[in-house]
Structure formats: structure tokens, C-alpha cells
CSV table of C-alpha atoms in Angstrom, one decimal:
chain,number,residue,atom,x,y,z
A,1,MET,CA,0.0,0.1,0.0
A,2,GLN,CA,1.3,3.4,-0.7
A,3,ARG,CA,2.6,5.5,2.0
A,4,TYR,CA,2.8,9.4,2.3
A,5,PHE,CA,4.5,11.3,4.8
A,6,ILE,CA,2.4,14.1,6.0
A,7,ASP,CA,2.7,17.1,8.2
A,8,SER,CA,0.8,17.1,11.6
A,9,THR,CA,-1.1,20.2,10.5
A,10,GLN,CA,-2.7,18.3,8.0
A,11,ILE,CA,-4.4,15.8,10.3
A,12,GLY,CA,-7.7,16.4,11.6
A,13,PRO,CA,-9.8,14.5,14.1
A,14,ASP,CA,-11.2,12.0,11.5
A,15,ARG,CA,-9.8,13.4,8.3
A,16,ILE,CA,-6.4,13.9,6.4
A,17,THR,CA,-5.6,16.4,3.8
A,18,VAL,CA,-2.7,15.6,1.8
A,19,ARG,CA,-1.2,18.4,-0.4
A,20,GLY,CA,1.8,19.2,-2.6
A,21,ASP,CA,3.5,16.8,-5.0
A,22,ASP,CA,2.0,13.6,-3.3
A,23,VAL,CA,-1.4,14.9,-4.6
A,24,HIS,CA,-0.1,14.5,-8.2
A,25,HIS,CA,1.2,10.9,-7.2
A,26,ILE,CA,-2.1,10.0,-5.8
A,27,LYS,CA,-4.1,11.3,-8.6
A,28,ASN,CA,-1.9,10.9,-11.8
A,29,VAL,CA,0.5,8.1,-10.9
A,30,MET,CA,-1.4,5.8,-8.6
A,31,ARG,CA,-4.6,6.8,-10.3
A,32,MET,CA,-6.4,6.2,-7.0
A,33,ARG,CA,-10.1,6.7,-6.7
A,34,ALA,CA,-12.5,7.3,-4.0
A,35,GLY,CA,-12.6,4.3,-1.7
A,36,ASP,CA,-8.9,3.4,-2.3
A,37,ARG,CA,-6.7,3.1,0.7
A,38,LEU,CA,-3.4,4.6,1.7
A,39,ILE,CA,-1.0,4.9,4.5
A,40,CYS,CA,-0.2,8.5,6.0
A,41,CYS,CA,2.7,9.0,8.2
A,42,ASP,CA,3.2,11.9,10.4
A,43,SER,CA,6.9,11.4,11.1
A,44,ARG,CA,6.0,11.6,15.1
A,45,GLY,CA,5.5,7.8,15.6
A,46,THR,CA,2.0,7.3,14.0
A,47,ASP,CA,0.7,5.8,10.8
A,48,TYR,CA,-3.0,6.4,9.6
A,49,LEU,CA,-4.7,3.9,7.5
A,50,ALA,CA,-7.0,6.4,5.3
A,51,GLU,CA,-9.4,5.9,2.7
A,52,LEU,CA,-9.5,8.5,-0.2
A,53,GLU,CA,-12.5,10.5,-0.4
A,54,THR,CA,-12.0,13.3,-2.9
A,55,VAL,CA,-9.0,14.2,-5.2
A,56,SER,CA,-8.6,17.8,-6.5
A,57,GLU,CA,-5.7,19.4,-8.1
A,58,GLY,CA,-4.1,20.7,-4.8
A,59,GLU,CA,-5.3,18.3,-2.4
A,60,ALA,CA,-6.5,14.8,-1.5
A,61,ARG,CA,-8.9,14.4,1.3
A,62,CYS,CA,-8.8,11.1,3.2
A,63,ARG,CA,-11.1,9.6,6.1
A,64,ILE,CA,-8.9,8.1,8.8
A,65,LEU,CA,-9.9,4.4,9.5
A,66,GLU,CA,-7.2,3.4,12.0
A,67,ARG,CA,-4.1,4.8,13.9
A,68,MET,CA,-1.3,2.6,14.4
A,69,PRO,CA,2.2,2.9,16.0
A,70,SER,CA,4.6,3.4,13.2
A,71,ARG,CA,7.1,0.5,13.4
A,72,GLY,CA,9.5,1.3,10.9
A,73,GLU,CA,11.9,3.4,13.1
A,74,PRO,CA,14.7,1.8,15.0
A,75,ARG,CA,15.2,2.4,18.4
A,76,PHE,CA,18.8,4.0,18.2
A,77,ARG,CA,19.1,7.0,15.9
A,78,VAL,CA,22.2,6.6,13.8
A,79,ALA,CA,23.2,9.5,11.5
A,80,VAL,CA,25.6,8.8,9.0
A,81,ALA,CA,28.2,11.5,8.0
A,82,ALA,CA,29.8,10.3,4.5
A,83,SER,CA,32.2,11.9,2.4
A,84,LEU,CA,31.1,12.6,-1.1
A,85,THR,CA,31.7,10.0,-3.4
A,86,LYS,CA,31.9,9.6,-7.3
A,87,GLY,CA,29.1,8.7,-9.8
A,88,ASP,CA,26.0,7.4,-8.3
A,89,LYS,CA,27.6,5.9,-5.2
A,90,TRP,CA,26.3,8.8,-2.9
A,91,GLU,CA,22.9,8.5,-4.1
A,92,TRP,CA,22.9,4.6,-3.6
A,93,VAL,CA,24.2,5.4,0.1
A,94,LEU,CA,21.2,7.9,0.7
A,95,GLN,CA,18.8,5.1,-0.8
A,96,LYS,CA,20.1,2.0,0.8
A,97,GLY,CA,21.1,3.9,4.0
A,98,THR,CA,17.4,5.1,4.4
A,99,GLU,CA,16.1,1.3,3.8
A,100,LEU,CA,18.6,0.5,6.7
A,101,GLY,CA,17.4,3.2,9.1
A,102,ALA,CA,19.6,6.0,9.1
A,103,ALA,CA,18.5,8.9,11.0
A,104,SER,CA,20.2,11.7,9.0
A,105,PHE,CA,22.9,12.1,6.4
A,106,LEU,CA,25.8,14.6,6.8
A,107,PRO,CA,27.6,14.7,3.6
A,108,PHE,CA,31.1,16.0,3.7
A,109,ILE,CA,34.3,17.1,1.9
A,110,SER,CA,37.5,15.8,3.5
A,111,ALA,CA,41.2,16.0,2.2
A,112,ARG,CA,40.9,12.9,-0.2
A,113,THR,CA,37.4,13.5,-1.4
A,114,VAL,CA,37.8,13.1,-5.1
A,115,VAL,CA,34.4,14.6,-6.1
A,116,LYS,CA,34.6,18.6,-7.3
A,117,TRP,CA,31.9,20.3,-5.1
A,118,ASP,CA,30.8,23.7,-6.4
A,119,GLY,CA,28.2,25.6,-4.5
A,120,LYS,CA,26.5,26.4,-7.7
A,121,LYS,CA,24.3,23.3,-8.0
A,122,ALA,CA,24.2,22.7,-4.3
A,123,ASP,CA,20.6,23.6,-3.7
A,124,LYS,CA,19.5,21.4,-6.7
A,125,LYS,CA,21.6,18.6,-5.5
A,126,LYS,CA,20.3,18.8,-2.0
A,127,GLU,CA,16.8,18.9,-3.3
A,128,ARG,CA,17.3,15.7,-5.3
A,129,TRP,CA,19.0,14.1,-2.4
A,130,GLN,CA,16.1,14.7,0.0
A,131,ARG,CA,13.7,13.3,-2.7
A,132,ILE,CA,15.7,10.1,-2.8
A,133,ALA,CA,15.6,9.7,0.9
A,134,LYS,CA,11.8,10.6,1.0
A,135,GLU,CA,11.1,8.1,-1.6
A,136,ALA,CA,13.3,5.4,-0.2
A,137,ALA,CA,11.5,6.2,3.2
A,138,GLU,CA,8.1,5.5,1.6
A,139,GLN,CA,9.0,2.3,0.1
A,140,SER,CA,10.7,1.0,2.9
A,141,HIS,CA,8.1,1.7,5.5
A,142,ARG,CA,10.0,4.0,7.6
A,143,GLY,CA,8.2,6.2,10.3
A,144,GLN,CA,10.1,9.4,9.3
A,145,ILE,CA,12.1,10.7,6.2
A,146,PRO,CA,15.7,11.2,7.2
A,147,HIS,CA,17.0,14.7,6.8
A,148,VAL,CA,19.9,15.3,4.2
A,149,GLU,CA,22.2,18.3,5.5
A,150,THR,CA,24.0,20.6,3.3
A,151,VAL,CA,27.3,19.5,2.4
A,152,MET,CA,29.9,20.6,4.8
A,153,ASP,CA,33.8,21.1,5.3
A,154,TRP,CA,35.7,18.6,7.5
A,155,ARG,CA,36.0,21.5,10.3
A,156,SER,CA,32.3,21.9,10.4
A,157,LEU,CA,31.8,18.2,10.6
A,158,LEU,CA,34.0,18.1,13.6
A,159,GLU,CA,31.8,20.8,15.3
A,160,ARG,CA,28.8,18.6,15.1
A,161,PHE,CA,30.4,15.6,17.0
A,162,PRO,CA,29.3,16.8,20.5
A,163,ALA,CA,25.6,16.6,19.8
A,164,PHE,CA,25.8,12.9,19.7
A,165,ASP,CA,26.3,10.4,22.4
A,166,ARG,CA,29.0,8.4,20.6
A,167,VAL,CA,30.8,9.1,17.4
A,168,LEU,CA,32.1,6.3,15.5
A,169,PHE,CA,35.0,6.9,13.1
A,170,ALA,CA,35.6,4.3,10.6
A,171,TYR,CA,39.4,4.0,10.0
A,172,GLU,CA,40.9,1.2,8.1
A,173,LYS,CA,44.2,1.3,9.8
A,174,GLY,CA,43.1,0.5,13.4
A,175,GLY,CA,41.1,1.5,16.1
A,176,ARG,CA,38.6,-0.6,18.1
A,177,SER,CA,36.2,-3.2,16.9
A,178,LEU,CA,32.6,-2.1,16.5
A,179,GLY,CA,31.3,-4.5,18.9
A,180,ALA,CA,33.5,-3.6,21.5
A,181,VAL,CA,32.3,0.2,21.4
A,182,LEU,CA,28.8,-0.6,21.2
A,183,ARG,CA,29.0,-2.7,24.4
A,184,GLU,CA,30.0,0.7,26.1
A,185,VAL,CA,27.6,3.2,24.5
A,186,THR,CA,25.0,5.0,26.6
A,187,GLY,CA,22.5,7.1,25.2
A,188,GLU,CA,20.9,6.5,21.9
A,189,ARG,CA,22.1,9.2,19.4
A,190,MET,CA,25.1,8.0,17.3
A,191,LEU,CA,27.1,9.3,14.4
A,192,VAL,CA,29.2,7.1,12.1
A,193,VAL,CA,31.5,8.8,10.0
A,194,ILE,CA,32.9,7.3,6.7
A,195,GLY,CA,35.5,8.7,4.5
A,196,PRO,CA,35.8,9.1,0.6
A,197,GLU,CA,37.3,6.4,-1.5
A,198,GLY,CA,40.8,7.2,-0.7
A,199,GLY,CA,40.1,7.1,3.1
A,200,PHE,CA,40.9,9.4,5.8
A,201,THR,CA,44.5,11.2,6.4
A,202,GLU,CA,46.2,10.5,9.8
A,203,THR,CA,45.5,14.0,10.6
A,204,GLU,CA,42.0,13.6,10.1
A,205,LYS,CA,41.9,10.7,12.4
A,206,SER,CA,43.7,12.5,15.1
A,207,GLU,CA,41.5,15.4,14.9
A,208,ALA,CA,38.3,13.2,15.1
A,209,VAL,CA,39.5,11.6,18.0
A,210,ALA,CA,40.6,15.0,19.5
A,211,ALA,CA,36.8,16.0,18.8
A,212,GLY,CA,35.4,13.0,20.7
A,213,ALA,CA,35.0,10.3,18.2
A,214,VAL,CA,36.3,6.7,18.8
A,215,SER,CA,38.2,5.1,15.9
A,216,ILE,CA,36.8,1.8,14.9
A,217,HIS,CA,37.8,-0.9,12.2
A,218,LEU,CA,35.3,-2.8,10.1
A,219,GLY,CA,36.5,-6.2,10.4
A,220,PRO,CA,39.3,-8.2,8.3
A,221,ARG,CA,38.1,-7.3,5.0
A,222,ILE,CA,38.4,-3.6,3.2
A,223,LEU,CA,34.9,-2.2,2.7
A,224,ARG,CA,34.2,0.5,0.0
A,225,ALA,CA,33.1,3.9,0.9
A,226,GLU,CA,29.9,3.0,-0.2
A,227,THR,CA,29.5,-0.4,1.4
A,228,ALA,CA,30.9,0.6,4.8
A,229,PRO,CA,27.9,2.9,5.9
A,230,LEU,CA,25.6,-0.1,4.9
A,231,ALA,CA,27.4,-2.8,6.7
A,232,LEU,CA,27.4,-0.4,9.9
A,233,LEU,CA,23.9,0.4,9.9
A,234,SER,CA,23.0,-3.2,9.6
A,235,CYS,CA,25.2,-4.4,12.3
A,236,ILE,CA,24.5,-1.4,14.8
A,237,HIS,CA,20.6,-2.0,14.5
A,238,TYR,CA,21.1,-5.7,14.7
A,239,SER,CA,23.2,-5.2,18.0
A,240,TYR,CA,20.2,-3.4,19.4
A,241,GLY,CA,17.7,-6.1,18.7
A,242,GLU,CA,16.4,-5.4,15.3
A,243,MET,CA,16.1,-8.6,12.9
A,244,GLY,CA,16.1,-10.7,16.3
A,245,GLY,CA,19.8,-9.7,17.4
A,246,GLU,CA,20.1,-10.1,20.9
A,247,PRO,CA,19.7,-6.7,22.3
A,248,LEU,CA,22.8,-5.2,24.1
B,1,MET,CA,49.7,-3.4,-1.9
B,2,GLN,CA,48.3,-5.4,-5.1
B,3,ARG,CA,46.9,-8.7,-4.4
B,4,TYR,CA,46.8,-11.9,-7.0
B,5,PHE,CA,45.0,-15.0,-6.6
B,6,ILE,CA,47.1,-17.7,-7.8
B,7,ASP,CA,47.0,-21.4,-7.8
B,8,SER,CA,49.0,-23.8,-5.8
B,9,THR,CA,50.6,-25.2,-8.8
B,10,GLN,CA,52.5,-21.8,-9.3
B,11,ILE,CA,53.9,-21.8,-5.9
B,12,GLY,CA,57.7,-23.3,-5.4
B,13,PRO,CA,59.6,-23.4,-2.2
B,14,ASP,CA,61.1,-20.0,-2.6
B,15,ARG,CA,59.3,-18.6,-5.6
B,16,ILE,CA,55.8,-18.0,-7.2
B,17,THR,CA,55.2,-17.6,-10.9
B,18,VAL,CA,52.3,-15.5,-11.8
B,19,ARG,CA,50.6,-16.4,-15.2
B,20,GLY,CA,47.7,-15.2,-17.2
B,21,ASP,CA,45.9,-12.0,-17.2
B,22,ASP,CA,47.3,-10.9,-13.8
B,23,VAL,CA,50.7,-10.8,-15.7
B,24,HIS,CA,49.4,-8.1,-17.8
B,25,HIS,CA,48.0,-6.2,-14.7
B,26,ILE,CA,51.4,-6.2,-13.1
B,27,LYS,CA,53.4,-5.3,-16.2
B,28,ASN,CA,51.2,-2.9,-17.9
B,29,VAL,CA,48.5,-1.6,-15.5
B,30,MET,CA,50.6,-1.5,-12.3
B,31,ARG,CA,53.9,-1.2,-14.2
B,32,MET,CA,55.8,-3.0,-11.6
B,33,ARG,CA,59.5,-3.2,-11.5
B,34,ALA,CA,62.0,-5.9,-10.1
B,35,GLY,CA,61.8,-5.3,-6.3
B,36,ASP,CA,58.3,-4.1,-6.0
B,37,ARG,CA,56.1,-6.3,-3.7
B,38,LEU,CA,52.9,-7.6,-4.1
B,39,ILE,CA,50.8,-10.1,-2.3
B,40,CYS,CA,49.7,-13.7,-3.4
B,41,CYS,CA,47.0,-15.6,-2.2
B,42,ASP,CA,46.7,-19.4,-2.7
B,43,SER,CA,43.1,-19.5,-1.8
B,44,ARG,CA,43.7,-22.1,0.7
B,45,GLY,CA,44.4,-19.9,3.6
B,46,THR,CA,48.0,-18.4,3.2
B,47,ASP,CA,49.1,-15.1,1.7
B,48,TYR,CA,52.5,-14.6,0.5
B,49,LEU,CA,54.3,-11.5,0.6
B,50,ALA,CA,56.6,-11.5,-2.4
B,51,GLU,CA,59.1,-9.4,-4.4
B,52,LEU,CA,59.0,-9.2,-7.9
B,53,GLU,CA,62.0,-10.6,-9.8
B,54,THR,CA,61.2,-10.9,-13.6
B,55,VAL,CA,58.4,-10.1,-15.9
B,56,SER,CA,58.2,-11.3,-19.3
B,57,GLU,CA,55.0,-11.5,-21.5
B,58,GLY,CA,53.4,-14.9,-20.1
B,59,GLU,CA,54.7,-14.8,-16.3
B,60,ALA,CA,56.1,-12.9,-13.5
B,61,ARG,CA,58.5,-14.6,-11.4
B,62,CYS,CA,58.6,-13.5,-7.6
B,63,ARG,CA,60.5,-14.4,-4.6
B,64,ILE,CA,58.7,-15.4,-1.5
B,65,LEU,CA,59.4,-13.1,1.5
B,66,GLU,CA,57.0,-14.0,4.0
B,67,ARG,CA,54.1,-16.7,4.6
B,68,MET,CA,51.2,-15.2,6.5
B,69,PRO,CA,47.8,-16.7,7.4
B,70,SER,CA,45.3,-15.3,5.2
B,71,ARG,CA,42.8,-13.3,7.2
B,72,GLY,CA,40.2,-12.0,5.0
B,73,GLU,CA,38.0,-15.1,5.4
B,74,PRO,CA,35.0,-15.1,7.6
B,75,ARG,CA,34.5,-18.3,10.0
B,76,PHE,CA,31.2,-19.0,8.5
B,77,ARG,CA,30.8,-20.1,4.8
B,78,VAL,CA,27.6,-18.2,3.5
B,79,ALA,CA,26.5,-18.5,0.2
B,80,VAL,CA,24.2,-16.1,-1.5
B,81,ALA,CA,21.3,-17.2,-3.6
B,82,ALA,CA,19.7,-14.3,-5.3
B,83,SER,CA,17.3,-13.9,-8.2
B,84,LEU,CA,18.7,-12.0,-11.2
B,85,THR,CA,17.6,-8.3,-10.8
B,86,LYS,CA,17.5,-5.4,-13.2
B,87,GLY,CA,20.2,-3.3,-14.3
B,88,ASP,CA,23.4,-3.2,-12.5
B,89,LYS,CA,21.9,-4.2,-9.2
B,90,TRP,CA,23.2,-7.7,-9.7
B,91,GLU,CA,26.8,-6.6,-10.3
B,92,TRP,CA,26.5,-4.5,-7.3
B,93,VAL,CA,25.6,-7.6,-5.0
B,94,LEU,CA,28.4,-9.5,-6.5
B,95,GLN,CA,30.9,-7.0,-5.8
B,96,LYS,CA,29.5,-5.8,-2.3
B,97,GLY,CA,28.8,-9.2,-1.2
B,98,THR,CA,32.3,-10.3,-2.0
B,99,GLU,CA,33.4,-7.3,0.2
B,100,LEU,CA,31.2,-8.5,3.0
B,101,GLY,CA,32.4,-12.2,2.7
B,102,ALA,CA,29.8,-14.1,0.6
B,103,ALA,CA,31.3,-17.7,0.2
B,104,SER,CA,29.7,-18.0,-3.2
B,105,PHE,CA,26.8,-16.9,-5.5
B,106,LEU,CA,24.0,-18.9,-6.9
B,107,PRO,CA,21.9,-16.7,-9.2
B,108,PHE,CA,18.4,-18.0,-10.2
B,109,ILE,CA,15.2,-17.2,-11.8
B,110,SER,CA,12.1,-17.5,-9.8
B,111,ALA,CA,8.4,-16.8,-10.6
B,112,ARG,CA,8.7,-12.8,-10.2
B,113,THR,CA,12.1,-12.3,-11.8
B,114,VAL,CA,11.9,-9.3,-14.3
B,115,VAL,CA,15.2,-9.8,-16.0
B,116,LYS,CA,14.7,-11.8,-19.2
B,117,TRP,CA,17.4,-14.7,-19.1
B,118,ASP,CA,18.4,-16.2,-22.4
B,119,GLY,CA,21.3,-18.9,-22.5
B,120,LYS,CA,23.0,-17.3,-25.4
B,121,LYS,CA,24.8,-14.7,-23.5
B,122,ALA,CA,25.3,-16.8,-20.5
B,123,ASP,CA,28.8,-17.7,-20.8
B,124,LYS,CA,29.9,-14.1,-21.3
B,125,LYS,CA,27.9,-12.9,-18.2
B,126,LYS,CA,29.2,-15.7,-16.1
B,127,GLU,CA,32.6,-14.6,-17.1
B,128,ARG,CA,32.2,-11.0,-16.3
B,129,TRP,CA,30.5,-11.6,-13.0
B,130,GLN,CA,33.2,-13.9,-12.1
B,131,ARG,CA,35.7,-11.3,-13.0
B,132,ILE,CA,33.7,-8.7,-11.0
B,133,ALA,CA,34.0,-11.3,-7.8
B,134,LYS,CA,37.7,-11.9,-8.3
B,135,GLU,CA,38.4,-8.0,-8.4
B,136,ALA,CA,36.3,-7.3,-5.3
B,137,ALA,CA,38.1,-10.2,-3.7
B,138,GLU,CA,41.4,-8.5,-4.4
B,139,GLN,CA,40.6,-5.3,-3.5
B,140,SER,CA,38.9,-6.5,-0.2
B,141,HIS,CA,41.8,-8.7,0.9
B,142,ARG,CA,39.6,-11.6,0.7
B,143,GLY,CA,41.3,-15.2,1.3
B,144,GLN,CA,39.8,-16.6,-1.9
B,145,ILE,CA,37.4,-15.7,-4.7
B,146,PRO,CA,34.0,-16.4,-4.3
B,147,HIS,CA,32.8,-18.8,-7.1
B,148,VAL,CA,29.8,-17.4,-9.2
B,149,GLU,CA,27.6,-20.2,-10.4
B,150,THR,CA,25.7,-20.7,-13.7
B,151,VAL,CA,22.3,-19.3,-13.6
B,152,MET,CA,19.6,-21.7,-12.4
B,153,ASP,CA,16.0,-22.3,-12.3
B,154,TRP,CA,13.9,-22.5,-9.0
B,155,ARG,CA,13.8,-26.3,-8.9
B,156,SER,CA,17.5,-26.6,-9.4
B,157,LEU,CA,17.9,-24.1,-6.5
B,158,LEU,CA,15.9,-26.0,-4.5
B,159,GLU,CA,17.9,-29.1,-4.9
B,160,ARG,CA,21.0,-27.4,-3.8
B,161,PHE,CA,19.6,-26.8,-0.3
B,162,PRO,CA,20.5,-30.2,1.4
B,163,ALA,CA,24.1,-29.4,0.9
B,164,PHE,CA,24.0,-26.5,3.8
B,165,ASP,CA,23.7,-26.8,7.4
B,166,ARG,CA,21.1,-24.1,7.4
B,167,VAL,CA,19.1,-22.3,4.4
B,168,LEU,CA,17.6,-19.0,5.4
B,169,PHE,CA,14.7,-17.8,3.2
B,170,ALA,CA,14.2,-14.0,3.1
B,171,TYR,CA,10.5,-13.8,3.1
B,172,GLU,CA,8.9,-10.1,3.6
B,173,LYS,CA,5.5,-11.4,4.9
B,174,GLY,CA,6.7,-13.2,8.0
B,175,GLY,CA,8.7,-16.0,9.4
B,176,ARG,CA,11.2,-15.9,12.1
B,177,SER,CA,13.9,-13.3,12.8
B,178,LEU,CA,17.4,-13.7,11.8
B,179,GLY,CA,18.9,-13.6,15.1
B,180,ALA,CA,16.7,-16.5,16.6
B,181,VAL,CA,17.6,-18.8,13.7
B,182,LEU,CA,21.2,-18.1,13.8
B,183,ARG,CA,21.3,-18.8,17.7
B,184,GLU,CA,20.1,-22.6,16.5
B,185,VAL,CA,22.4,-22.8,13.9
B,186,THR,CA,25.1,-26.0,14.1
B,187,GLY,CA,27.4,-26.4,11.4
B,188,GLU,CA,29.1,-23.6,9.4
B,189,ARG,CA,27.6,-23.8,5.8
B,190,MET,CA,24.8,-21.4,5.3
B,191,LEU,CA,22.9,-20.5,2.4
B,192,VAL,CA,20.7,-17.2,2.1
B,193,VAL,CA,18.0,-17.0,-0.4
B,194,ILE,CA,16.8,-13.6,-1.6
B,195,GLY,CA,14.1,-13.2,-4.1
B,196,PRO,CA,13.7,-10.6,-7.1
B,197,GLU,CA,12.1,-7.2,-6.9
B,198,GLY,CA,8.7,-8.4,-6.6
B,199,GLY,CA,9.6,-11.0,-3.9
B,200,PHE,CA,8.6,-14.8,-3.6
B,201,THR,CA,5.3,-16.2,-4.1
B,202,GLU,CA,3.5,-17.9,-1.4
B,203,THR,CA,4.1,-21.3,-3.5
B,204,GLU,CA,7.8,-20.6,-3.6
B,205,LYS,CA,7.8,-19.9,0.1
B,206,SER,CA,6.3,-23.3,0.9
B,207,GLU,CA,8.5,-25.1,-1.5
B,208,ALA,CA,11.4,-23.6,0.2
B,209,VAL,CA,10.2,-24.5,3.6
B,210,ALA,CA,9.4,-28.0,2.2
B,211,ALA,CA,13.0,-28.4,1.0
B,212,GLY,CA,14.4,-27.6,4.4
B,213,ALA,CA,14.7,-23.7,4.5
B,214,VAL,CA,13.7,-21.6,7.5
B,215,SER,CA,11.6,-18.5,6.5
B,216,ILE,CA,12.9,-15.4,8.1
B,217,HIS,CA,12.0,-11.6,7.9
B,218,LEU,CA,14.4,-9.0,7.9
B,219,GLY,CA,13.2,-6.6,10.4
B,220,PRO,CA,10.6,-3.7,10.4
B,221,ARG,CA,11.8,-2.1,7.3
B,222,ILE,CA,11.4,-3.3,3.7
B,223,LEU,CA,14.9,-4.2,2.1
B,224,ARG,CA,15.2,-4.1,-1.7
B,225,ALA,CA,16.4,-7.1,-3.4
B,226,GLU,CA,19.8,-5.7,-3.7
B,227,THR,CA,20.2,-4.4,-0.1
B,228,ALA,CA,18.8,-7.6,1.7
B,229,PRO,CA,21.9,-9.8,0.8
B,230,LEU,CA,24.3,-7.2,2.2
B,231,ALA,CA,22.2,-6.5,5.4
B,232,LEU,CA,22.2,-10.4,5.8
B,233,LEU,CA,26.0,-10.9,5.3
B,234,SER,CA,26.9,-8.1,7.5
B,235,CYS,CA,24.8,-9.4,10.5
B,236,ILE,CA,25.4,-12.8,10.0
B,237,HIS,CA,29.2,-12.3,10.1
B,238,TYR,CA,28.8,-9.8,12.9
B,239,SER,CA,26.8,-12.5,14.8
B,240,TYR,CA,29.8,-14.9,14.7
B,241,GLY,CA,32.2,-12.5,16.0
B,242,GLU,CA,33.4,-10.2,13.0
B,243,MET,CA,33.6,-6.5,13.7
B,244,GLY,CA,33.9,-7.6,17.4
B,245,GLY,CA,30.3,-8.9,17.6
B,246,GLU,CA,29.7,-11.2,20.4
B,247,PRO,CA,30.2,-14.6,19.0
B,248,LEU,CA,27.4,-17.0,19.3
């Protein structure tokens, strides 16, 4: 069943009013008619099973049939800070990271980032990336859409560390194991930091640790820049009980 | 450092002789010279740190400096049976599945497989896919190259189940959790079975279970056909102690 994210202002006691691009989707892509059902998600923990009543150009009015707790959000909020990467790899990370429960995305540029980033297309890119996250959130039955932030430089990323309970810095050349670090974490807000194709420099590693991160390695095999975030998200949520993992 | 997979017949007491396409890579791509170092991997648990002595058209002779146990192989052998999928998704699964430790790949066609498969290009595709696995094994420091099998039909896949200690059938609509099943597994040879974009039919699920598989769900979010194998490989190996997970 189709899922649409709505704002709480669009929810009444008995009815929901969908507005914006999703109306076009309901009307022209899904070609829904009165009586068809859909799920509306308020990004605050509640899903609404609704039945379409009317569709006009600007809005779709639905009757609420049932309210259910949204089950698609993991218990721990894991934000993914990842360097921009070449080609479509970054968009893959957004899409699959969203499926795997990422809380938000912090794209950054570090010393070895290959991609040339100029501010000109920044807004359009960010819009596109946010749309990818939205579609992936809908398809994967997330309870909310992960926010995609504006591309930041290395210093700006470091300044964000204090807002998290734990920052895990993925570093090829050593560090502690993921499992050991997770067993120590208290608090539920985590940030994982993954570098570009060429990895991080020693200096960046020192700066990340000085800013409060723990350097972790990802096991005996080298994971590509676009694989590492997916492996981390999978294992972290599994550690906390998803997919039946023994919760820590 | 570059890594090359070699056959045990190429290994002498003090020297290794590299043959085939890798010679071209050493000579013309990496432009290695006498004195340069490389790692040769015998796919049987040993890595050899070697120094290049001579390169000719057909062979590269290297002196063995050191023998080391190969560390890139996971303890549990997890084969990935996945339906062919559209576009480059299948090749992504081969590449990233190899990074994440897949023992081998069993491509298959099931009821809802979208891709049209004709036998004509089968050999060329298999060659290409095997090459992708080889390159990914080299880059990710695997101890061996996962074998990519010939595309099989559903019946043929079912016949392969008895060779594994446990077969995990990824089914959207229910089943047990991954963690619960892993806590019961004895034996070290596992097969995970992932369907096409449209998923499996109820009949296929019944047939898989009748053939010995356990139906598992992958948590509260829907994972795409190309994401599911990566999440499964990550979590299974993590369960068995990789990345510092508490070994079961």
C-alpha cells in the first residue's frame, strides 16, 4: 500500500488532507479513486490507515480508518556522515542507508574527497538527495524521512560531534572493533563517520579523536566507501535487537 | 599493496610464478618493476608477501619473502542465492557481497524475476560476473575468490539446499527473526536466499520450507532485493564475531 509522509497540521480528528507533490502522485501516478486506501505517516510515531474521499488539483482528502504506532523506526538514532563519492555511489548510500534506518545524512568533503563540489548546484543536489531519501523512506516503510543536510567541510563536521552520545570514526588502519564500542555506548544518538574512496588521513583521524570520536575498524576485509555505511547500519541496529539480534 | 590470487601449482619453495591476465596487470597496469612487492593468495588460507624478480609476456616470477595466514575469510561460509535483478543491481550484489564475505553466489530465476534470461549470453555474463567477484576479492583482501555459479531455475536451486547446514529464506511476509535462527544453527555452511524485486510467491515459500529452508524476516523495514543480501551478510558475520560482535 502506498505510504505518504504528511505534516501534523494536515491531520484532523477524522480526516487527513494531503497536499503538494504527493497529490499528483495519488491522482496521476497511482490513479487512486474514492474508496482506495493509503497510509499516511506523521513522522512522529503514528501511521494512519486512510481511505481516499476526494482528489482535486491541490489536495487529496482522506478519512482516517485506523491509527497505528509506526514500526519502521529503529530504537537507536544513527546518523551517517559520509564523504561525497563519485558517480551514483552517494545516491546509493542515501537510498540504501534510508532502507537500513539511517536517522539523517551529513555529507562532507575531506582531504581525499575526489568529487569536485561547487556551491552552484548545491541547492538542486540537496533537493534531489532529499527526494531520494523521501522515496526510499516511503518504500521501505520508515516512520520518518531522514534529513539530508547541506554539504559541509571537515571542520564543520567536527563541530557537530558533541551533539551525539557516541561518534564512530571508520578507520581502515586500526582502532577498536565495532562490537566492543557498542557494548559501552550509553545514550541513543550515534554518528558514524565514513571517508571517501581514498580514506582518511592520519591527521583527520587525530582530529576526529580529539573532537570526541572513537576510531573503529570494520573487520578483516576492506569495505568500499559506499559499502561501509550499509554494513555499519545493519550491524548497529542488529546489535540493538533488530532482526532478532540479542539486544545489548 | 596489490593482491593476486594464484593456484597452488604456481607456488614453489622459494618462488611464485604468476601467469595469465594478472601478468598483464602487473606489467602494464601497475607497471611493476623488479624489487616491487605484491601479495599472492593461494585461496587455501595462506598469503605470500613476494618481491617481483622478472616479468615477461607470459609470466611474472616473484621471490617469497614471507608466508602469512590469510585473514580475509570469515569463519562461517555464507553462500548467497539471489534472483537476477534489473540493471546493474546484480553486479553491485556480486561486488559488495564479495567485500562482505560471501562464500559463493547462486544466481537464479524465480516466478517474479523481471530480467529476461536467455542462454545465449550466459557464458559471457558468467565470465564477467566471475571477474567482478575476483576484482572485489582482491581489493577487499579476501582469502579466496567467491565462485559465481551458472544461472539456475527455481527447481535446481531447491535441489541445492541439502548441501547446507542451514538455509535462510528471506520472506517479507513473516517467518522468524534472523537472530533467533542463528542462535540455533550448528554447522558452518549457510545459504541465504533472496528473491527478485517483486519478492517470492507463497508457493515458492512453501516449496523452500518443504525443501528444508527456514523463512526469516528482515526486520521492520522493507529492504530492496539488492540491499537484503548485504544486510544479511553483515549481520550474520557480525553474529559470529566479526567486527567485534559477541560470537554466538
